[in-house]
Every structure is written in C-alpha cells, then in structure tokens.
Amino acid sequence: MKRVAVVGGGIFGATAAIYAARAGHEVHLFEKESDVLQAASGINQYRLHRGYHYPRSSDTARSAKEADVSFRDEYREAVIENGRHIYAIAKEGSLVAPEAFLAFCREQGLEVKEIPAEPHLVPNLVALVVEGEESWMDPAALRRVVLKKLKESGVELHLNTRATPEMLESFDTVVLATYARLNELVPPEVDVTQEYQYEVCEKPVVRLSGLENIGIVVLDGPFMCADPWGDSGLHVLGNVVHAIHATNIGRTPIIPENLAPLLDRGLIKNPPITKIQDFIASGSQYIPALGTAEHVGSLFTIRTVLPRLEKTDARPTIVTKLSDRYIRIFSGKIGNCVEAAKEVVALL
Ligand SMILES: Cc1cc2nc3c(=O)[nH]c(=O)nc-3n(C[C@H](O)[C@H](O)[C@H](O)COP(=O)(O)OP(=O)(O)OC[C@H]3O[C@@H](n4cnc5c(N)ncnc54)[C@H](O)[C@@H]3O)c2cc1C
C-alpha cells in the first residue's frame, strides 16, 4: 500500500483518487476550491463525446467512443440520455466536407440518421444535417456522484487546500491532475514542464425556446453549438471564435486582470465582460432560435490543450510517469477519465 497524493479535484483527479483508493492505497485528494469539479470539469459544453465532433482526428474519435463505455459504467447517474444530438456541416467554410464526414462516421462505427429538413437550422446555409447517438453530462449530478464515490472508496478529501511542494514531500506518489496548472508543482529536479495552449473561455447560459432536450453543433471550423445545461431547462452556448477571451502558449496561463475574478466561480449573472452579442449574432445565422435567446449569465474557465494542433483539433488524454514519485494526467475529453484512472493505478 502506498500513500498517494492526488492534486486537483476535477473529474480526472477525483476519478484517479477513487480508483487508487479502491486498489488499496491510502489516498489524499487536494483541491484548492471549496468543492470538487469547480473548474473545467464543472464548466464546459457537457457533451459526453463519442467521436462525432472530431472528424479530423480519428484517434480522438476512437478513444472517445471506447472510453464512453467505462465512463457510463462509473457515472451512469450523471449521464443525460434520450436527447436529440444534431450535427450540421455548413455550406461555406467547413473544414470537413459532407461526404467526408459521413465516411468518417461509417469508419468509426458512429450511427447517423440524415435529416433532410431540420427546422432548427437555416436550410440554405447547411450542406448536411444528421442526428447522432450521443449524451450529455449533468454537472450537478456528476459532482454529487463523485463526492459519494470519494467517500465510499475512503479517499481523504482536502478542500480549500492549495497543494504546495512541502505538503507533498511525505507522500510516496504524487498524481498531478491540475489541468491549467499542470506545470506548477513539477519539482525542479524533474525537468519535464511542457508548453500548453491556454484559452480563457466564456460559456454563456441562455434560455431558448423550442430547443428542449436538443443539442446542435455546426461543424467543423469557425462555428458554434448549443447544448442543454443539466436539467435546468437552459442551454450553454459554444463558439470556436467568440468563446475565447484570451489565449497564450506557454508554461502557465496568462490571465487578463479583468477576467481573473470571473474564473471557476459558477454562473455569473450580468457579467462585467461578455461576448454574448457576438455569440448570438453569429449563431442565429444558422440556428434561428438563438436570435431570441435570453442571456441568463455566463460561466468562465480555462481550457488547456496541446499547442499547435489546429489542423487536427486532436484532444488526447496522456498519463505520464514523470519520475519515481510523480505522475501527470493531461486530460482531453471528460469521458476518458476512467481509462486515465486505470492507467494511473497501473503506474502506482
Ligand atoms: C469551455 C470548455 C468546453 C469543453 N467542452 C467539453 C465537452 O463538451 N466534453 C468534454 O468531454 N470535455 C470538454 N472540455 C474539456 C474538459 O472539460 C476537460 O478536459 C476536463 O474537465 C479537465 O478535467 P481535469 O480534472 O483535468 O481539470 P479541472 O476540472 O480543471 O480540475 C483541475 C483542478 O485542479 C485544481 N488545482 C489546480 N492547482 C491546484 C493546487 N496547487 N492545489 C489544489 N488544487 C489545485 C483546480 O482548482 C481544479 O479544480 C471542455 C473544456 C472547456 C474549458
């Protein structure tokens, strides 16, 4: 049995902690916020990806589809089934052609039903509309299940605790699952810090009429999506361009002063900074229901991706043994968290 410190109470750190504790280790999970899943794991587009989103990266699509099975087994109570998942290819400016998208879905074994006339999209702007078999995650339910499983598995949870190098000295193994802060606790003698691309993102939450239990994605380029926000009856908007308020490539994120207080704070009503008008102006060209969207507030967090992968848009999850004592989880899609946790246990 080892004494294991897991740093970061997002879905990847929490799941690794649960699996390590179930494997018989003494596990302490450190989270600097007052609850688990407050950062990217609680603020995202809530799509439990099976691959449709990644026609330019078959590796990402394949691993999402494979991982989907173990995520559902572990976190079934947080999975929202039975919605309509509409994927559309824009006529202009799409990075994937309709035929190529259909061929990709066939290769990946992704079910698609072509929709000849989808009333929620402007017909002359889309070249292809299909319905796929996917799900969403309910962030509130996921938080509840994670807390329950942390307790049941015997993980000692330290909330409001920012881990420091001194705190971690007494542990046999340290698992870093700090996403936007992955380089901060890498000890200097383990010279393996890495550059990431950081994006300070806004997710507007809106009230839409006529889109209950419907998610729409316009692929694949400078486009947008709208998906249900848990069971709130509201939607979260995504936009490849307008969601990003600031971005940098480096060892740590550079966060503009005016955005820092908004990050990982849940829903902010009347945010002092917002691009909601841009979301609505560009989104409503394709999805008319967005034209009458009521802005309820916005969520802000940092997305961390590998740099310079615009060509494929790949989102790998990478578990690395950095040294005798340190393991790093770089996370891609949420559905991959259980498979990543199993890799961590194998490395312990
Ligand atoms: C805008 C956006 C949309 C996305 N959409 C989707 C989607 O639809 N589907 C999908 O599958 N994925 C999506 N993703 C990606 C997904 O959200 C992330 O890959 C995943 O949530 C990251 O989980 P994590 O546990 O690695 O990190 P996080 O959830 O960010 O957790 C890291 C935790 O570490 C804590 N921490 C940092 N430093 C310390 C320290 N020193 N001590 C203690 N705690 C510390 C932080 O407070 C944080 O809680 C999206 C991401 C973003 C940002």
Short mmCIF file of C-alpha atoms and ligand atoms in Angstrom, two decimals:
data_model
loop_
_atom_site.label_atom_id
_atom_site.label_comp_id
_atom_site.label_asym_id
_atom_site.label_seq_id
_atom_site.Cartn_x
_atom_site.Cartn_y
_atom_site.Cartn_z
CA MET A 1 0.00 0.00 0.00
CA LYS A 2 1.28 3.47 -0.89
CA ARG A 3 0.48 6.92 0.44
CA VAL A 4 -0.75 8.77 -2.62
CA ALA A 5 -1.46 12.48 -3.03
CA VAL A 6 -3.69 13.46 -5.92
CA VAL A 7 -3.65 17.18 -6.67
CA GLY A 8 -6.71 18.62 -8.43
CA GLY A 9 -10.33 17.79 -7.67
CA GLY A 10 -11.54 17.91 -11.26
CA ILE A 11 -13.06 14.79 -12.80
CA PHE A 12 -9.63 13.37 -13.71
CA GLY A 13 -8.05 13.84 -10.28
CA ALA A 14 -11.16 12.69 -8.43
CA THR A 15 -11.55 9.57 -10.57
CA ALA A 16 -7.85 8.71 -10.22
CA ALA A 17 -8.20 9.12 -6.44
CA ILE A 18 -11.26 6.83 -6.34
CA TYR A 19 -9.55 4.11 -8.38
CA ALA A 20 -6.29 4.34 -6.38
CA ALA A 21 -8.22 4.03 -3.10
CA ARG A 22 -10.21 1.07 -4.42
CA ALA A 23 -6.87 -0.55 -5.31
CA GLY A 24 -5.96 -0.40 -1.62
CA HIS A 25 -3.80 2.73 -1.39
CA GLU A 26 -4.11 5.50 1.20
CA VAL A 27 -5.23 8.43 -0.93
CA HIS A 28 -5.42 12.15 -0.16
CA LEU A 29 -7.08 14.42 -2.74
CA PHE A 30 -6.19 18.13 -2.61
CA GLU A 31 -8.45 20.75 -4.17
CA LYS A 32 -7.85 24.48 -3.78
CA GLU A 33 -11.52 25.40 -4.30
CA SER A 34 -14.33 24.83 -1.81
CA ASP A 35 -15.80 21.91 -3.79
CA VAL A 36 -14.81 19.36 -6.41
CA LEU A 37 -15.46 19.95 -10.14
CA GLN A 38 -15.43 23.74 -9.93
CA ALA A 39 -13.08 24.40 -12.85
CA ALA A 40 -13.17 22.87 -16.37
CA SER A 41 -14.89 19.70 -15.14
CA GLY A 42 -17.87 21.77 -13.98
CA ILE A 43 -17.73 24.40 -16.75
CA ASN A 44 -17.65 23.01 -20.27
CA GLN A 45 -20.02 22.04 -23.08
CA TYR A 46 -21.21 18.93 -21.17
CA ARG A 47 -21.02 16.67 -24.21
CA LEU A 48 -20.14 13.06 -23.49
CA HIS A 49 -18.26 12.69 -26.74
CA ARG A 50 -18.43 9.54 -28.80
CA GLY A 51 -16.39 10.98 -31.67
CA TYR A 52 -18.73 12.94 -33.99
CA HIS A 53 -17.00 16.17 -33.04
CA TYR A 54 -13.58 15.05 -34.26
CA PRO A 55 -13.74 14.16 -37.96
CA ARG A 56 -10.17 15.48 -38.35
CA SER A 57 -8.68 13.31 -35.60
CA SER A 58 -9.67 9.68 -35.85
CA ASP A 59 -7.53 8.87 -32.77
CA THR A 60 -9.56 11.31 -30.65
CA ALA A 61 -12.82 9.95 -32.04
CA ARG A 62 -11.81 6.32 -31.47
CA SER A 63 -10.62 6.88 -27.91
CA ALA A 64 -13.78 8.88 -27.06
CA LYS A 65 -16.00 6.05 -28.31
CA GLU A 66 -14.02 3.38 -26.46
CA ALA A 67 -13.85 5.37 -23.22
CA ASP A 68 -17.56 6.19 -23.31
CA VAL A 69 -18.32 2.66 -22.08
CA SER A 70 -16.30 2.84 -18.83
CA PHE A 71 -17.43 6.41 -18.10
CA ARG A 72 -21.08 5.31 -18.32
CA ASP A 73 -20.43 2.30 -16.10
CA GLU A 74 -18.92 4.52 -13.41
CA TYR A 75 -21.02 7.69 -13.68
CA ARG A 76 -24.33 6.49 -15.13
CA GLU A 77 -26.40 8.69 -12.77
CA ALA A 78 -24.83 11.81 -14.32
CA VAL A 79 -25.43 10.86 -17.96
CA ILE A 80 -28.35 12.53 -19.75
CA GLU A 81 -29.80 10.19 -22.36
CA ASN A 82 -32.59 10.48 -24.90
CA GLY A 83 -31.90 13.95 -26.25
CA ARG A 84 -31.56 14.85 -29.92
CA HIS A 85 -27.94 15.41 -30.98
CA ILE A 86 -27.89 17.30 -34.25
CA TYR A 87 -24.68 17.71 -36.21
CA ALA A 88 -24.64 20.00 -39.25
CA ILE A 89 -21.98 20.77 -41.83
CA ALA A 90 -22.02 24.38 -43.01
CA LYS A 91 -22.16 25.03 -46.74
CA GLU A 92 -19.38 27.61 -46.54
CA GLY A 93 -16.13 27.49 -44.60
CA SER A 94 -16.38 23.98 -43.16
CA LEU A 95 -13.11 22.15 -42.69
CA VAL A 96 -14.83 18.85 -43.43
CA ALA A 97 -16.94 18.09 -46.49
CA PRO A 98 -20.32 16.35 -46.03
CA GLU A 99 -19.21 13.15 -47.83
CA ALA A 100 -16.00 13.05 -45.79
CA PHE A 101 -18.00 13.42 -42.57
CA LEU A 102 -20.33 10.56 -43.50
CA ALA A 103 -17.37 8.36 -44.49
CA PHE A 104 -15.67 9.18 -41.17
CA CYS A 105 -18.82 8.19 -39.23
CA ARG A 106 -19.02 4.89 -41.12
CA GLU A 107 -15.33 4.14 -40.42
CA GLN A 108 -15.75 4.91 -36.72
CA GLY A 109 -18.98 2.95 -36.42
CA LEU A 110 -20.90 6.09 -35.42
CA GLU A 111 -24.61 5.88 -36.13
CA VAL A 112 -26.05 8.74 -38.21
CA LYS A 113 -29.53 9.45 -39.41
CA GLU A 114 -29.68 12.05 -42.18
CA ILE A 115 -32.27 14.76 -41.58
CA PRO A 116 -33.46 16.20 -44.90
CA ALA A 117 -35.28 19.21 -43.41
CA GLU A 118 -34.27 20.20 -39.88
CA PRO A 119 -36.49 23.07 -38.71
CA HIS A 120 -33.95 24.34 -36.15
CA LEU A 121 -31.36 25.19 -38.82
CA VAL A 122 -31.43 27.64 -41.75
CA PRO A 123 -31.65 25.20 -44.69
CA ASN A 124 -29.68 27.13 -47.32
CA LEU A 125 -26.63 27.53 -45.04
CA VAL A 126 -26.09 23.85 -44.23
CA ALA A 127 -24.94 21.15 -46.61
CA LEU A 128 -25.71 18.17 -44.36
CA VAL A 129 -27.69 17.61 -41.17
CA VAL A 130 -27.56 14.35 -39.24
CA GLU A 131 -28.70 13.09 -35.88
CA GLY A 132 -26.14 11.09 -33.89
CA GLU A 133 -26.22 8.84 -30.82
CA GLU A 134 -24.61 10.80 -28.02
CA SER A 135 -25.29 12.00 -24.46
CA TRP A 136 -24.63 14.92 -22.14
CA MET A 137 -23.35 15.10 -18.59
CA ASP A 138 -25.30 16.79 -15.84
CA PRO A 139 -22.61 18.75 -13.92
CA ALA A 140 -24.57 18.90 -10.65
CA ALA A 141 -25.32 15.16 -10.73
CA LEU A 142 -21.70 14.39 -11.62
CA ARG A 143 -20.48 16.39 -8.61
CA ARG A 144 -22.88 14.52 -6.31
CA VAL A 145 -21.82 11.10 -7.61
CA VAL A 146 -18.13 11.96 -7.41
CA LEU A 147 -18.46 13.11 -3.79
CA LYS A 148 -20.35 9.92 -2.91
CA LYS A 149 -17.73 7.71 -4.55
CA LEU A 150 -14.83 9.58 -2.95
CA LYS A 151 -16.41 8.91 0.42
CA GLU A 152 -17.29 5.28 -0.26
CA SER A 153 -13.79 4.49 -1.51
CA GLY A 154 -12.17 6.07 1.55
CA VAL A 155 -10.37 8.98 -0.16
CA GLU A 156 -9.42 11.71 2.29
CA LEU A 157 -10.64 14.91 0.63
CA HIS A 158 -8.90 18.21 1.48
CA LEU A 159 -10.98 21.08 0.10
CA ASN A 160 -9.86 24.72 0.23
CA THR A 161 -6.32 23.35 0.18
CA ARG A 162 -3.82 24.52 -2.40
CA ALA A 163 -1.14 21.83 -2.51
CA THR A 164 2.43 23.05 -2.16
CA PRO A 165 5.71 21.17 -2.76
CA GLU A 166 6.30 20.99 1.02
CA MET A 167 2.91 19.36 1.63
CA LEU A 168 3.66 16.69 -0.95
CA GLU A 169 7.05 15.66 0.46
CA SER A 170 5.68 12.97 2.76
CA PHE A 171 3.82 11.03 0.02
CA ASP A 172 5.17 8.00 -1.83
CA THR A 173 3.49 9.10 -5.06
CA VAL A 174 2.03 12.40 -6.27
CA VAL A 175 -0.51 12.48 -9.10
CA LEU A 176 -0.81 15.89 -10.75
CA ALA A 177 -4.28 16.46 -12.25
CA THR A 178 -4.28 20.24 -12.21
CA TYR A 179 -5.14 20.85 -15.91
CA ALA A 180 -4.43 24.59 -16.43
CA ARG A 181 -1.80 24.46 -13.67
CA LEU A 182 -0.04 21.25 -14.68
CA ASN A 183 3.48 22.72 -14.62
CA GLU A 184 3.26 24.43 -11.25
CA LEU A 185 4.02 21.51 -8.95
CA VAL A 186 6.53 19.69 -11.14
CA PRO A 187 9.64 19.65 -8.93
CA PRO A 188 12.68 21.45 -10.40
CA GLU A 189 14.81 18.28 -10.39
CA VAL A 190 12.22 16.61 -12.64
CA ASP A 191 12.77 18.80 -15.65
CA VAL A 192 9.62 17.94 -17.60
CA THR A 193 7.47 21.04 -17.73
CA GLN A 194 5.66 21.33 -21.02
CA GLU A 195 4.08 24.07 -23.12
CA TYR A 196 0.32 24.08 -23.37
CA GLN A 197 -2.20 26.32 -25.11
CA TYR A 198 -4.43 28.10 -22.61
CA GLU A 199 -7.77 29.64 -23.58
CA VAL A 200 -9.77 31.76 -21.15
CA CYS A 201 -13.30 30.78 -22.19
CA GLU A 202 -16.80 32.15 -21.69
CA LYS A 203 -19.80 29.79 -21.78
CA PRO A 204 -22.98 31.86 -21.98
CA VAL A 205 -26.04 30.25 -20.39
CA VAL A 206 -29.26 31.14 -22.19
CA ARG A 207 -32.97 30.46 -22.18
CA LEU A 208 -34.04 29.26 -25.62
CA SER A 209 -37.48 28.35 -26.77
CA GLY A 210 -38.17 25.27 -28.84
CA LEU A 211 -34.85 23.51 -28.20
CA GLU A 212 -35.75 21.49 -25.10
CA ASN A 213 -33.54 18.41 -24.91
CA ILE A 214 -31.88 19.29 -28.22
CA GLY A 215 -28.20 19.95 -28.85
CA ILE A 216 -27.00 21.42 -32.14
CA VAL A 217 -23.42 21.58 -33.38
CA VAL A 218 -22.39 23.26 -36.62
CA LEU A 219 -19.14 21.57 -37.66
CA ASP A 220 -16.24 21.99 -38.40
CA GLY A 221 -14.43 25.27 -38.33
CA PRO A 222 -15.31 28.71 -37.01
CA PHE A 223 -18.75 27.64 -35.83
CA MET A 224 -20.94 27.14 -32.79
CA CYS A 225 -23.09 24.85 -30.69
CA ALA A 226 -25.90 24.91 -28.13
CA ASP A 227 -26.41 22.13 -25.58
CA PRO A 228 -28.66 21.62 -22.53
CA TRP A 229 -27.21 22.71 -19.19
CA GLY A 230 -28.01 19.74 -16.97
CA ASP A 231 -31.69 19.56 -16.08
CA SER A 232 -32.04 23.34 -15.74
CA GLY A 233 -34.03 23.76 -18.95
CA LEU A 234 -31.34 26.25 -20.05
CA HIS A 235 -28.67 25.91 -22.74
CA VAL A 236 -24.95 26.55 -22.82
CA LEU A 237 -23.52 28.12 -25.96
CA GLY A 238 -20.21 27.33 -27.58
CA ASN A 239 -18.41 29.25 -30.30
CA VAL A 240 -14.99 28.43 -31.63
CA VAL A 241 -14.10 32.13 -32.00
CA HIS A 242 -16.22 34.15 -29.57
CA ALA A 243 -15.83 31.85 -26.56
CA ILE A 244 -12.16 32.74 -26.24
CA HIS A 245 -11.38 35.98 -24.42
CA ALA A 246 -7.61 35.46 -24.12
CA THR A 247 -5.14 32.83 -25.22
CA ASN A 248 -1.45 32.07 -24.86
CA ILE A 249 1.00 29.25 -25.39
CA GLY A 250 3.48 28.68 -22.58
CA ARG A 251 4.21 27.03 -19.26
CA THR A 252 1.39 28.84 -17.40
CA PRO A 253 -1.77 30.67 -18.45
CA ILE A 254 -1.66 34.45 -18.82
CA ILE A 255 -4.97 35.67 -17.43
CA PRO A 256 -6.06 39.28 -18.03
CA GLU A 257 -6.70 41.09 -14.72
CA ASN A 258 -10.34 41.80 -15.50
CA LEU A 259 -11.09 38.12 -16.21
CA ALA A 260 -9.31 36.55 -13.23
CA PRO A 261 -12.12 37.16 -10.70
CA LEU A 262 -14.66 35.52 -13.03
CA LEU A 263 -12.87 32.19 -13.43
CA ASP A 264 -14.31 28.99 -11.93
CA ARG A 265 -16.97 30.91 -9.98
CA GLY A 266 -20.05 29.19 -11.42
CA LEU A 267 -22.82 31.16 -13.10
CA ILE A 268 -22.14 34.91 -13.13
CA LYS A 269 -25.28 36.92 -13.75
CA ASN A 270 -24.75 40.19 -15.66
CA PRO A 271 -21.03 39.54 -16.11
CA PRO A 272 -18.95 42.72 -16.47
CA ILE A 273 -17.35 41.21 -19.58
CA THR A 274 -19.26 39.15 -22.13
CA LYS A 275 -19.33 38.37 -25.82
CA ILE A 276 -22.95 37.24 -25.75
CA GLN A 277 -23.90 39.62 -28.58
CA ASP A 278 -21.25 38.06 -30.84
CA PHE A 279 -22.43 34.55 -29.92
CA ILE A 280 -25.99 35.48 -30.81
CA ALA A 281 -25.16 37.40 -34.00
CA SER A 282 -23.08 34.59 -35.50
CA GLY A 283 -25.08 31.68 -34.05
CA SER A 284 -28.50 32.92 -35.10
CA GLN A 285 -27.42 32.97 -38.75
CA TYR A 286 -27.52 29.16 -38.56
CA ILE A 287 -29.80 28.45 -35.60
CA PRO A 288 -32.72 30.92 -35.70
CA ALA A 289 -33.78 30.12 -32.09
CA LEU A 290 -30.61 31.87 -30.88
CA GLY A 291 -31.99 35.17 -32.19
CA THR A 292 -34.40 35.35 -29.25
CA ALA A 293 -32.05 33.86 -26.63
CA GLU A 294 -32.32 35.37 -23.16
CA HIS A 295 -28.88 35.68 -21.55
CA VAL A 296 -29.12 34.28 -18.02
CA GLY A 297 -25.42 34.66 -17.20
CA SER A 298 -22.03 33.24 -18.16
CA LEU A 299 -19.54 30.68 -16.88
CA PHE A 300 -15.80 31.33 -17.24
CA THR A 301 -12.90 28.89 -17.08
CA ILE A 302 -9.61 27.99 -18.75
CA ARG A 303 -9.34 25.34 -21.45
CA THR A 304 -5.93 23.70 -21.78
CA VAL A 305 -4.97 21.93 -24.99
CA LEU A 306 -1.77 20.80 -26.64
CA PRO A 307 -0.38 23.67 -28.71
CA ARG A 308 -0.38 23.89 -32.49
CA LEU A 309 -2.92 21.13 -33.11
CA GLU A 310 -5.39 23.32 -35.04
CA LYS A 311 -5.01 21.12 -38.13
CA THR A 312 -6.48 18.04 -36.46
CA ASP A 313 -8.13 19.58 -33.38
CA ALA A 314 -6.90 16.44 -31.55
CA ARG A 315 -7.72 16.12 -27.84
CA PRO A 316 -5.59 13.27 -26.45
CA THR A 317 -5.52 12.24 -22.80
CA ILE A 318 -1.94 11.48 -21.73
CA VAL A 319 -0.89 9.83 -18.47
CA THR A 320 2.87 10.11 -17.88
CA LYS A 321 5.19 8.83 -15.19
CA LEU A 322 7.43 11.85 -14.69
CA SER A 323 9.75 10.34 -12.08
CA ASP A 324 9.79 7.69 -9.34
CA ARG A 325 7.30 9.79 -7.36
CA TYR A 326 5.37 11.91 -9.86
CA ILE A 327 2.59 11.02 -12.31
CA ARG A 328 0.93 13.62 -14.56
CA ILE A 329 -2.54 13.39 -16.13
CA PHE A 330 -3.05 15.68 -19.10
CA SER A 331 -6.75 15.46 -19.88
CA GLY A 332 -8.53 15.57 -23.19
CA LYS A 333 -12.21 14.64 -23.07
CA ILE A 334 -14.11 14.00 -19.83
CA GLY A 335 -15.28 10.56 -20.94
CA ASN A 336 -11.64 9.41 -20.85
CA CYS A 337 -11.28 9.96 -17.08
CA VAL A 338 -11.95 6.34 -16.05
CA GLU A 339 -9.45 4.92 -18.54
CA ALA A 340 -6.88 7.51 -17.33
CA ALA A 341 -7.54 6.48 -13.71
CA LYS A 342 -6.88 2.83 -14.60
CA GLU A 343 -3.55 3.88 -16.18
CA VAL A 344 -2.63 5.75 -13.01
CA VAL A 345 -3.36 2.69 -10.85
CA ALA A 346 -1.20 0.54 -13.14
CA LEU A 347 1.68 3.00 -12.63
CA LEU A 348 1.41 3.13 -8.82
C1 LIG B 1 -15.00 25.64 -22.49
C2 LIG B 1 -14.74 24.17 -22.42
C3 LIG B 1 -15.59 23.29 -23.07
C4 LIG B 1 -15.35 21.90 -23.00
N1 LIG B 1 -16.27 21.04 -23.50
C5 LIG B 1 -16.12 19.71 -23.26
C6 LIG B 1 -17.15 18.80 -23.59
O1 LIG B 1 -18.24 19.17 -24.07
N2 LIG B 1 -16.93 17.48 -23.37
C7 LIG B 1 -15.76 17.01 -22.84
O2 LIG B 1 -15.60 15.81 -22.68
N3 LIG B 1 -14.77 17.86 -22.50
C8 LIG B 1 -14.93 19.19 -22.68
N4 LIG B 1 -13.96 20.06 -22.28
C9 LIG B 1 -12.71 19.52 -21.70
C10 LIG B 1 -12.91 19.07 -20.27
O3 LIG B 1 -13.75 19.96 -19.59
C11 LIG B 1 -11.56 18.98 -19.54
O4 LIG B 1 -10.65 18.19 -20.30
C12 LIG B 1 -11.69 18.32 -18.18
O5 LIG B 1 -12.80 18.80 -17.46
C13 LIG B 1 -10.44 18.59 -17.37
O6 LIG B 1 -10.56 17.88 -16.17
P1 LIG B 1 -9.38 17.94 -15.14
O7 LIG B 1 -9.80 17.16 -13.96
O8 LIG B 1 -8.10 17.56 -15.81
O9 LIG B 1 -9.21 19.51 -14.81
P2 LIG B 1 -10.11 20.53 -13.94
O10 LIG B 1 -11.51 20.15 -13.96
O11 LIG B 1 -9.74 21.90 -14.41
O12 LIG B 1 -9.56 20.29 -12.48
C14 LIG B 1 -8.29 20.72 -12.07
C15 LIG B 1 -8.41 21.12 -10.62
O13 LIG B 1 -7.13 21.35 -10.06
C16 LIG B 1 -7.28 22.33 -9.05
N5 LIG B 1 -5.94 22.81 -8.72
C17 LIG B 1 -5.03 23.43 -9.52
N6 LIG B 1 -3.88 23.68 -8.83
C18 LIG B 1 -4.05 23.18 -7.58
C19 LIG B 1 -3.23 23.10 -6.43
N7 LIG B 1 -1.97 23.55 -6.40
N8 LIG B 1 -3.73 22.53 -5.31
C20 LIG B 1 -5.01 22.04 -5.28
N9 LIG B 1 -5.84 22.09 -6.36
C21 LIG B 1 -5.37 22.64 -7.49
C22 LIG B 1 -8.20 23.33 -9.70
O14 LIG B 1 -8.84 24.16 -8.76
C23 LIG B 1 -9.19 22.41 -10.44
O15 LIG B 1 -10.35 22.15 -9.67
C24 LIG B 1 -14.20 21.43 -22.31
C25 LIG B 1 -13.35 22.33 -21.66
C26 LIG B 1 -13.63 23.68 -21.68
C27 LIG B 1 -12.79 24.60 -20.87
#
